[in-house]
Amino acid sequence: MNQQKIAGIRIAYQRKPWLLLAGALMVLGLSACSGKKESKPGQALASVNGEEITILQLNDELQRANVPTAQQEAASTQILESLIDRQLVLNEAVKEKLDRDPQIVRTIERAKSMLLAQAYLQKKVGTPARPTRAEVEAYYNQHPGFFSARKVFEMRQLVMASKDISPDVKAAIDSVKTLEEAATWLDEHKVGFTRAQLVRASSDLPVPLTEKLLGLSKGQLFIINEGERSLLVTITDVKDAPATLAQAAPQIEQFLINKKGKDIADAELARLRTAAKIEYLNGRKAPAKAEAAPAAAASEPAAAKPNAEDQNARGVAGLK
């Protein structure tokens, strides 16, 4: 970590003082909830108006900043100054009774409950066993579209606002045969659009969408709806881009580890729901099983790249 990066730790607080306040209020809230001032164990490094900053606090910040051991001495000076700044802001927050502000109290309680819930699930998940070679090979063979039969689609598109897709525009698009004819018509009728090129692999797309794309001819037009914008797309080329088992194995292994962790967390949540007495009040009714609330996103391990259907949540909304 060079001096510029080390200094950036403190600059971040100087440029965004609300970060100081957020950190200060978190410390304040987690101790104030007990109704008494908690002591700070560890060797004191500084005192701010009688409030000690300890080596344990400094080490925690160094760990959170992922500072390498060899560079911790240089970084510790800047981080200690940031801790002093935080304590100064905390003191002022208490003076102004921000710890009693209802909105701040609710925010602190929410953060506390999320941290504790996440810590519990992480404890239950532990370190899932690494998948066997047979499990990795099985996943590889079960998903040829992601690996052995992987395709790359090269596409050109016209990007328009969905609100501009009127019946007349839709009829015009249906009547033309090429993307250039569509662009000419849109220009003549003052319909705004931008041009773009797109390259997507079958491993990055939901299986149903990949199947639809493979069923289209080169040059054929289709529309993809993505909320506020719509894409008029044509495929210019489809190329084979297979990934060998050796190439894919690390990603598959990490995905399977993450999946095992998620399965453990989901099973624990199911057990807790079964054992608990849950009552819905004020007219609320229990959702159908298929609509039951999933685990909090923060507590679920992220799927690795091979799980393209999960990964594609940010992508195409529909193909028509």
CSV table of C-alpha atoms in Angstrom, one decimal:
chain,number,residue,atom,x,y,z
A,1,MET,CA,0.0,0.0,0.0
A,2,ASN,CA,1.7,3.2,-1.1
A,3,GLN,CA,1.5,6.5,0.7
A,4,GLN,CA,-1.2,7.8,-1.6
A,5,LYS,CA,-3.4,4.9,-0.9
A,6,ILE,CA,-2.8,5.1,2.8
A,7,ALA,CA,-3.6,8.8,2.9
A,8,GLY,CA,-6.8,7.9,0.9
A,9,ILE,CA,-8.2,6.1,4.0
A,10,ARG,CA,-8.3,9.4,5.9
A,11,ILE,CA,-9.2,11.5,2.9
A,12,ALA,CA,-12.4,9.4,2.4
A,13,TYR,CA,-13.5,10.5,5.8
A,14,GLN,CA,-12.5,14.1,5.2
A,15,ARG,CA,-14.5,14.3,2.0
A,16,LYS,CA,-17.5,12.4,3.3
A,17,PRO,CA,-17.9,13.4,7.0
A,18,TRP,CA,-21.2,11.5,7.1
A,19,LEU,CA,-19.1,8.3,7.0
A,20,LEU,CA,-17.6,9.5,10.3
A,21,LEU,CA,-21.0,10.1,11.7
A,22,ALA,CA,-22.3,6.7,10.5
A,23,GLY,CA,-19.4,4.9,12.1
A,24,ALA,CA,-19.7,6.9,15.3
A,25,LEU,CA,-23.4,6.3,15.6
A,26,MET,CA,-22.9,2.6,15.1
A,27,VAL,CA,-20.4,2.5,17.9
A,28,LEU,CA,-22.8,4.6,20.0
A,29,GLY,CA,-25.8,2.5,19.2
A,30,LEU,CA,-24.3,-0.9,19.9
A,31,SER,CA,-23.2,0.3,23.4
A,32,ALA,CA,-26.1,2.6,24.2
A,33,CYS,CA,-28.6,-0.2,23.8
A,34,SER,CA,-27.3,-1.8,26.9
A,35,GLY,CA,-28.0,1.3,28.9
A,36,LYS,CA,-24.4,1.7,30.1
A,37,LYS,CA,-21.0,2.8,28.8
A,38,GLU,CA,-18.9,-0.1,27.7
A,39,SER,CA,-15.2,-0.2,28.5
A,40,LYS,CA,-12.7,-0.5,25.7
A,41,PRO,CA,-10.2,-3.4,26.3
A,42,GLY,CA,-6.7,-3.1,25.0
A,43,GLN,CA,-3.7,-0.8,25.2
A,44,ALA,CA,-4.7,2.8,24.7
A,45,LEU,CA,-3.1,4.6,21.8
A,46,ALA,CA,-4.8,8.0,22.2
A,47,SER,CA,-7.3,9.8,24.4
A,48,VAL,CA,-9.9,12.2,23.0
A,49,ASN,CA,-11.5,14.3,25.7
A,50,GLY,CA,-11.1,11.3,28.0
A,51,GLU,CA,-12.3,8.7,25.6
A,52,GLU,CA,-9.6,6.1,24.8
A,53,ILE,CA,-8.7,4.7,21.4
A,54,THR,CA,-7.1,1.3,21.8
A,55,ILE,CA,-4.8,-0.9,19.8
A,56,LEU,CA,-7.7,-3.4,19.4
A,57,GLN,CA,-9.7,-0.7,17.5
A,58,LEU,CA,-6.7,0.1,15.3
A,59,ASN,CA,-6.1,-3.5,14.5
A,60,ASP,CA,-9.7,-4.0,13.6
A,61,GLU,CA,-9.6,-1.1,11.2
A,62,LEU,CA,-6.3,-2.4,9.6
A,63,GLN,CA,-8.0,-5.8,9.1
A,64,ARG,CA,-11.1,-4.2,7.6
A,65,ALA,CA,-8.9,-2.2,5.2
A,66,ASN,CA,-7.0,-5.4,4.2
A,67,VAL,CA,-3.7,-3.8,4.9
A,68,PRO,CA,-0.8,-6.2,4.3
A,69,THR,CA,1.3,-7.0,7.4
A,70,ALA,CA,4.4,-5.4,5.9
A,71,GLN,CA,2.6,-2.1,5.4
A,72,GLN,CA,0.6,-1.9,8.6
A,73,GLU,CA,3.1,0.3,10.4
A,74,ALA,CA,2.9,3.0,7.7
A,75,ALA,CA,-0.9,2.7,7.5
A,76,SER,CA,-1.5,2.7,11.2
A,77,THR,CA,-0.7,6.4,11.6
A,78,GLN,CA,-3.3,7.5,9.1
A,79,ILE,CA,-5.9,5.1,10.4
A,80,LEU,CA,-5.3,6.2,14.0
A,81,GLU,CA,-5.9,9.8,12.9
A,82,SER,CA,-9.2,8.6,11.3
A,83,LEU,CA,-10.2,7.0,14.6
A,84,ILE,CA,-9.5,10.2,16.4
A,85,ASP,CA,-11.7,12.1,13.9
A,86,ARG,CA,-14.4,9.5,14.4
A,87,GLN,CA,-14.3,9.9,18.2
A,88,LEU,CA,-14.5,13.7,17.8
A,89,VAL,CA,-17.6,13.3,15.7
A,90,LEU,CA,-19.1,10.8,18.1
A,91,ASN,CA,-18.6,13.2,21.0
A,92,GLU,CA,-20.4,15.9,19.1
A,93,ALA,CA,-23.2,13.5,18.1
A,94,VAL,CA,-23.8,12.7,21.7
A,95,LYS,CA,-23.8,16.4,22.7
A,96,GLU,CA,-26.5,17.0,20.1
A,97,LYS,CA,-28.4,14.0,21.4
A,98,LEU,CA,-28.4,12.3,18.0
A,99,ASP,CA,-28.3,9.0,19.8
A,100,ARG,CA,-31.9,9.7,20.8
A,101,ASP,CA,-33.2,10.6,17.3
A,102,PRO,CA,-35.9,8.0,16.5
A,103,GLN,CA,-34.8,7.6,12.9
A,104,ILE,CA,-31.2,7.0,14.0
A,105,VAL,CA,-32.2,4.6,16.7
A,106,ARG,CA,-34.2,2.6,14.2
A,107,THR,CA,-31.3,2.6,11.7
A,108,ILE,CA,-28.8,1.4,14.4
A,109,GLU,CA,-31.2,-1.3,15.5
A,110,ARG,CA,-31.7,-2.5,11.9
A,111,ALA,CA,-27.9,-2.6,11.3
A,112,LYS,CA,-27.4,-4.5,14.6
A,113,SER,CA,-30.1,-7.1,13.9
A,114,MET,CA,-28.7,-7.7,10.3
A,115,LEU,CA,-25.1,-8.1,11.6
A,116,LEU,CA,-26.2,-10.5,14.3
A,117,ALA,CA,-28.4,-12.5,11.9
A,118,GLN,CA,-25.6,-12.7,9.3
A,119,ALA,CA,-23.1,-13.7,11.9
A,120,TYR,CA,-25.4,-16.5,13.1
A,121,LEU,CA,-25.9,-17.9,9.6
A,122,GLN,CA,-22.2,-17.7,8.8
A,123,LYS,CA,-21.5,-19.6,12.0
A,124,LYS,CA,-24.0,-22.3,10.9
A,125,VAL,CA,-22.6,-22.4,7.4
A,126,GLY,CA,-19.0,-22.7,8.6
A,127,THR,CA,-16.6,-23.9,5.8
A,128,PRO,CA,-18.5,-26.2,3.4
A,129,ALA,CA,-16.7,-29.2,2.2
A,130,ARG,CA,-14.9,-28.8,-1.1
A,131,PRO,CA,-16.7,-30.7,-4.0
A,132,THR,CA,-15.2,-33.8,-5.3
A,133,ARG,CA,-13.8,-34.1,-8.8
A,134,ALA,CA,-16.8,-36.3,-9.6
A,135,GLU,CA,-19.2,-33.5,-8.5
A,136,VAL,CA,-17.3,-30.9,-10.6
A,137,GLU,CA,-17.4,-33.2,-13.7
A,138,ALA,CA,-21.1,-33.9,-13.2
A,139,TYR,CA,-21.9,-30.2,-13.1
A,140,TYR,CA,-19.8,-29.7,-16.2
A,141,ASN,CA,-21.5,-32.4,-18.1
A,142,GLN,CA,-25.0,-31.3,-17.0
A,143,HIS,CA,-24.5,-27.8,-18.4
A,144,PRO,CA,-23.1,-28.1,-21.9
A,145,GLY,CA,-24.4,-24.6,-22.8
A,146,PHE,CA,-22.2,-23.1,-20.2
A,147,PHE,CA,-19.1,-25.1,-21.1
A,148,SER,CA,-18.6,-27.7,-23.8
A,149,ALA,CA,-21.2,-26.3,-26.2
A,150,ARG,CA,-20.7,-22.7,-25.2
A,151,LYS,CA,-21.7,-20.2,-27.9
A,152,VAL,CA,-20.9,-16.5,-28.4
A,153,PHE,CA,-23.5,-14.3,-30.0
A,154,GLU,CA,-22.4,-11.1,-31.8
A,155,MET,CA,-25.3,-8.7,-32.1
A,156,ARG,CA,-26.1,-5.2,-33.3
A,157,GLN,CA,-28.9,-3.2,-31.8
A,158,LEU,CA,-30.9,0.0,-31.8
A,159,VAL,CA,-31.7,1.2,-28.3
A,160,MET,CA,-34.9,3.1,-27.8
A,161,ALA,CA,-37.1,4.3,-24.9
A,162,SER,CA,-39.8,1.8,-24.3
A,163,LYS,CA,-42.4,4.6,-24.1
A,164,ASP,CA,-41.6,5.4,-27.7
A,165,ILE,CA,-42.6,2.0,-29.0
A,166,SER,CA,-46.1,3.0,-30.1
A,167,PRO,CA,-48.3,0.8,-32.3
A,168,ASP,CA,-47.1,2.6,-35.4
A,169,VAL,CA,-43.4,2.0,-34.4
A,170,LYS,CA,-44.1,-1.6,-33.6
A,171,ALA,CA,-45.9,-2.1,-37.0
A,172,ALA,CA,-43.0,-0.4,-38.8
A,173,ILE,CA,-40.5,-2.7,-37.1
A,174,ASP,CA,-42.5,-5.7,-38.0
A,175,SER,CA,-42.6,-4.7,-41.6
A,176,VAL,CA,-38.8,-4.1,-42.2
A,177,LYS,CA,-36.3,-6.9,-42.9
A,178,THR,CA,-33.0,-5.3,-41.7
A,179,LEU,CA,-31.7,-3.2,-38.8
A,180,GLU,CA,-30.7,-0.5,-41.3
A,181,GLU,CA,-34.2,-0.3,-42.7
A,182,ALA,CA,-35.5,0.1,-39.2
A,183,ALA,CA,-33.0,2.8,-38.4
A,184,THR,CA,-34.0,4.7,-41.6
A,185,TRP,CA,-37.6,4.6,-40.7
A,186,LEU,CA,-37.0,5.7,-37.1
A,187,ASP,CA,-34.9,8.6,-38.4
A,188,GLU,CA,-37.6,9.7,-40.8
A,189,HIS,CA,-40.2,9.6,-38.1
A,190,LYS,CA,-38.1,11.4,-35.5
A,191,VAL,CA,-38.0,8.5,-33.1
A,192,GLY,CA,-34.8,8.7,-31.0
A,193,PHE,CA,-32.4,5.8,-30.8
A,194,THR,CA,-28.8,5.0,-30.3
A,195,ARG,CA,-26.7,2.3,-31.9
A,196,ALA,CA,-24.7,-0.3,-30.0
A,197,GLN,CA,-22.9,-3.6,-30.5
A,198,LEU,CA,-23.4,-6.5,-28.1
A,199,VAL,CA,-21.4,-9.7,-27.5
A,200,ARG,CA,-23.0,-12.2,-25.1
A,201,ALA,CA,-22.0,-15.8,-24.3
A,202,SER,CA,-24.5,-18.6,-23.7
A,203,SER,CA,-23.0,-19.0,-20.3
A,204,ASP,CA,-24.1,-15.5,-19.4
A,205,LEU,CA,-27.8,-16.0,-20.5
A,206,PRO,CA,-30.7,-17.9,-19.2
A,207,VAL,CA,-31.1,-21.2,-20.9
A,208,PRO,CA,-34.6,-20.3,-22.5
A,209,LEU,CA,-33.1,-17.1,-24.0
A,210,THR,CA,-30.1,-19.0,-25.4
A,211,GLU,CA,-32.5,-21.5,-27.0
A,212,LYS,CA,-34.5,-18.7,-28.6
A,213,LEU,CA,-31.4,-17.0,-29.9
A,214,LEU,CA,-30.1,-20.2,-31.4
A,215,GLY,CA,-33.4,-20.6,-33.2
A,216,LEU,CA,-33.1,-17.3,-34.9
A,217,SER,CA,-31.6,-16.7,-38.3
A,218,LYS,CA,-28.7,-14.3,-38.8
A,219,GLY,CA,-30.1,-10.9,-39.6
A,220,GLN,CA,-33.5,-11.7,-38.1
A,221,LEU,CA,-34.9,-8.8,-36.0
A,222,PHE,CA,-36.3,-9.2,-32.5
A,223,ILE,CA,-37.1,-6.9,-29.6
A,224,ILE,CA,-35.8,-7.2,-26.0
A,225,ASN,CA,-37.7,-5.3,-23.4
A,226,GLU,CA,-35.6,-4.0,-20.5
A,227,GLY,CA,-37.9,-1.9,-18.4
A,228,GLU,CA,-37.6,1.7,-19.5
A,229,ARG,CA,-35.7,0.9,-22.6
A,230,SER,CA,-36.2,-1.5,-25.5
A,231,LEU,CA,-33.6,-3.1,-27.8
A,232,LEU,CA,-34.1,-3.9,-31.5
A,233,VAL,CA,-31.5,-6.5,-32.0
A,234,THR,CA,-30.2,-8.6,-34.9
A,235,ILE,CA,-27.6,-11.4,-34.6
A,236,THR,CA,-24.6,-10.9,-36.9
A,237,ASP,CA,-22.6,-14.0,-36.0
A,238,VAL,CA,-22.7,-17.1,-33.7
A,239,LYS,CA,-19.4,-18.6,-32.8
A,240,ASP,CA,-18.4,-21.7,-30.9
A,241,ALA,CA,-16.5,-20.9,-27.7
A,242,PRO,CA,-16.2,-24.1,-25.7
A,243,ALA,CA,-14.5,-24.2,-22.3
A,244,THR,CA,-12.7,-27.4,-21.3
A,245,LEU,CA,-13.2,-29.1,-17.9
A,246,ALA,CA,-9.8,-28.0,-16.8
A,247,GLN,CA,-10.6,-24.3,-17.7
A,248,ALA,CA,-14.0,-24.4,-16.0
A,249,ALA,CA,-13.2,-26.5,-12.9
A,250,PRO,CA,-12.1,-23.6,-10.6
A,251,GLN,CA,-15.3,-21.7,-11.3
A,252,ILE,CA,-17.5,-24.8,-10.9
A,253,GLU,CA,-15.8,-25.7,-7.7
A,254,GLN,CA,-16.3,-22.3,-6.2
A,255,PHE,CA,-19.9,-22.3,-7.3
A,256,LEU,CA,-20.6,-25.6,-5.7
A,257,ILE,CA,-19.0,-24.5,-2.4
A,258,ASN,CA,-21.2,-21.4,-2.4
A,259,LYS,CA,-24.3,-23.5,-3.2
A,260,LYS,CA,-23.5,-25.8,-0.4
A,261,GLY,CA,-23.3,-22.8,2.0
A,262,LYS,CA,-26.6,-21.4,0.7
A,263,ASP,CA,-28.3,-24.8,1.1
A,264,ILE,CA,-27.1,-25.0,4.7
A,265,ALA,CA,-28.4,-21.4,5.4
A,266,ASP,CA,-31.7,-22.2,3.7
A,267,ALA,CA,-32.1,-25.4,5.7
A,268,GLU,CA,-31.4,-23.6,8.9
A,269,LEU,CA,-34.0,-20.9,8.0
A,270,ALA,CA,-36.5,-23.6,7.2
A,271,ARG,CA,-35.8,-25.3,10.6
A,272,LEU,CA,-36.2,-22.0,12.5
A,273,ARG,CA,-39.5,-21.2,10.7
A,274,THR,CA,-40.9,-24.7,11.5
A,275,ALA,CA,-39.9,-24.4,15.1
A,276,ALA,CA,-41.2,-20.9,15.5
A,277,LYS,CA,-44.7,-19.6,16.2
A,278,ILE,CA,-45.2,-17.0,13.5
A,279,GLU,CA,-48.4,-14.9,13.6
A,280,TYR,CA,-49.5,-12.4,10.9
A,281,LEU,CA,-51.3,-9.4,12.3
A,282,ASN,CA,-53.3,-6.5,11.1
A,283,GLY,CA,-54.9,-8.3,8.2
A,284,ARG,CA,-51.6,-9.8,6.8
A,285,LYS,CA,-51.7,-13.3,5.6
A,286,ALA,CA,-49.0,-15.9,5.2
A,287,PRO,CA,-47.8,-16.0,1.6
A,288,ALA,CA,-48.0,-19.2,-0.5
A,289,LYS,CA,-45.0,-21.5,-0.1
A,290,ALA,CA,-43.7,-20.5,-3.5
A,291,GLU,CA,-43.7,-16.9,-2.5
A,292,ALA,CA,-42.1,-17.3,1.0
A,293,ALA,CA,-39.5,-14.7,1.7
A,294,PRO,CA,-36.0,-15.8,0.9
A,295,ALA,CA,-33.0,-15.4,3.2
A,296,ALA,CA,-31.5,-11.9,3.4
A,297,ALA,CA,-29.3,-11.2,0.4
A,298,ALA,CA,-26.4,-10.2,2.7
A,299,SER,CA,-26.4,-13.6,4.3
A,300,GLU,CA,-26.4,-15.6,1.1
A,301,PRO,CA,-23.2,-16.5,-0.6
A,302,ALA,CA,-23.0,-15.2,-4.2
A,303,ALA,CA,-23.2,-17.8,-6.9
A,304,ALA,CA,-20.2,-18.2,-9.1
A,305,LYS,CA,-20.3,-17.5,-12.8
A,306,PRO,CA,-21.4,-20.9,-13.9
A,307,ASN,CA,-24.8,-20.3,-12.4
A,308,ALA,CA,-25.8,-18.1,-15.3
A,309,GLU,CA,-29.5,-18.2,-14.6
A,310,ASP,CA,-29.0,-16.6,-11.2
A,311,GLN,CA,-26.3,-14.3,-12.5
A,312,ASN,CA,-28.5,-12.9,-15.2
A,313,ALA,CA,-30.8,-11.1,-12.8
A,314,ARG,CA,-29.4,-7.8,-14.1
A,315,GLY,CA,-30.0,-8.7,-17.7
A,316,VAL,CA,-32.7,-9.3,-20.2
A,317,ALA,CA,-36.3,-8.8,-18.9
A,318,GLY,CA,-38.0,-10.6,-21.8
A,319,LEU,CA,-37.8,-11.6,-25.4
A,320,LYS,CA,-40.7,-11.1,-27.7
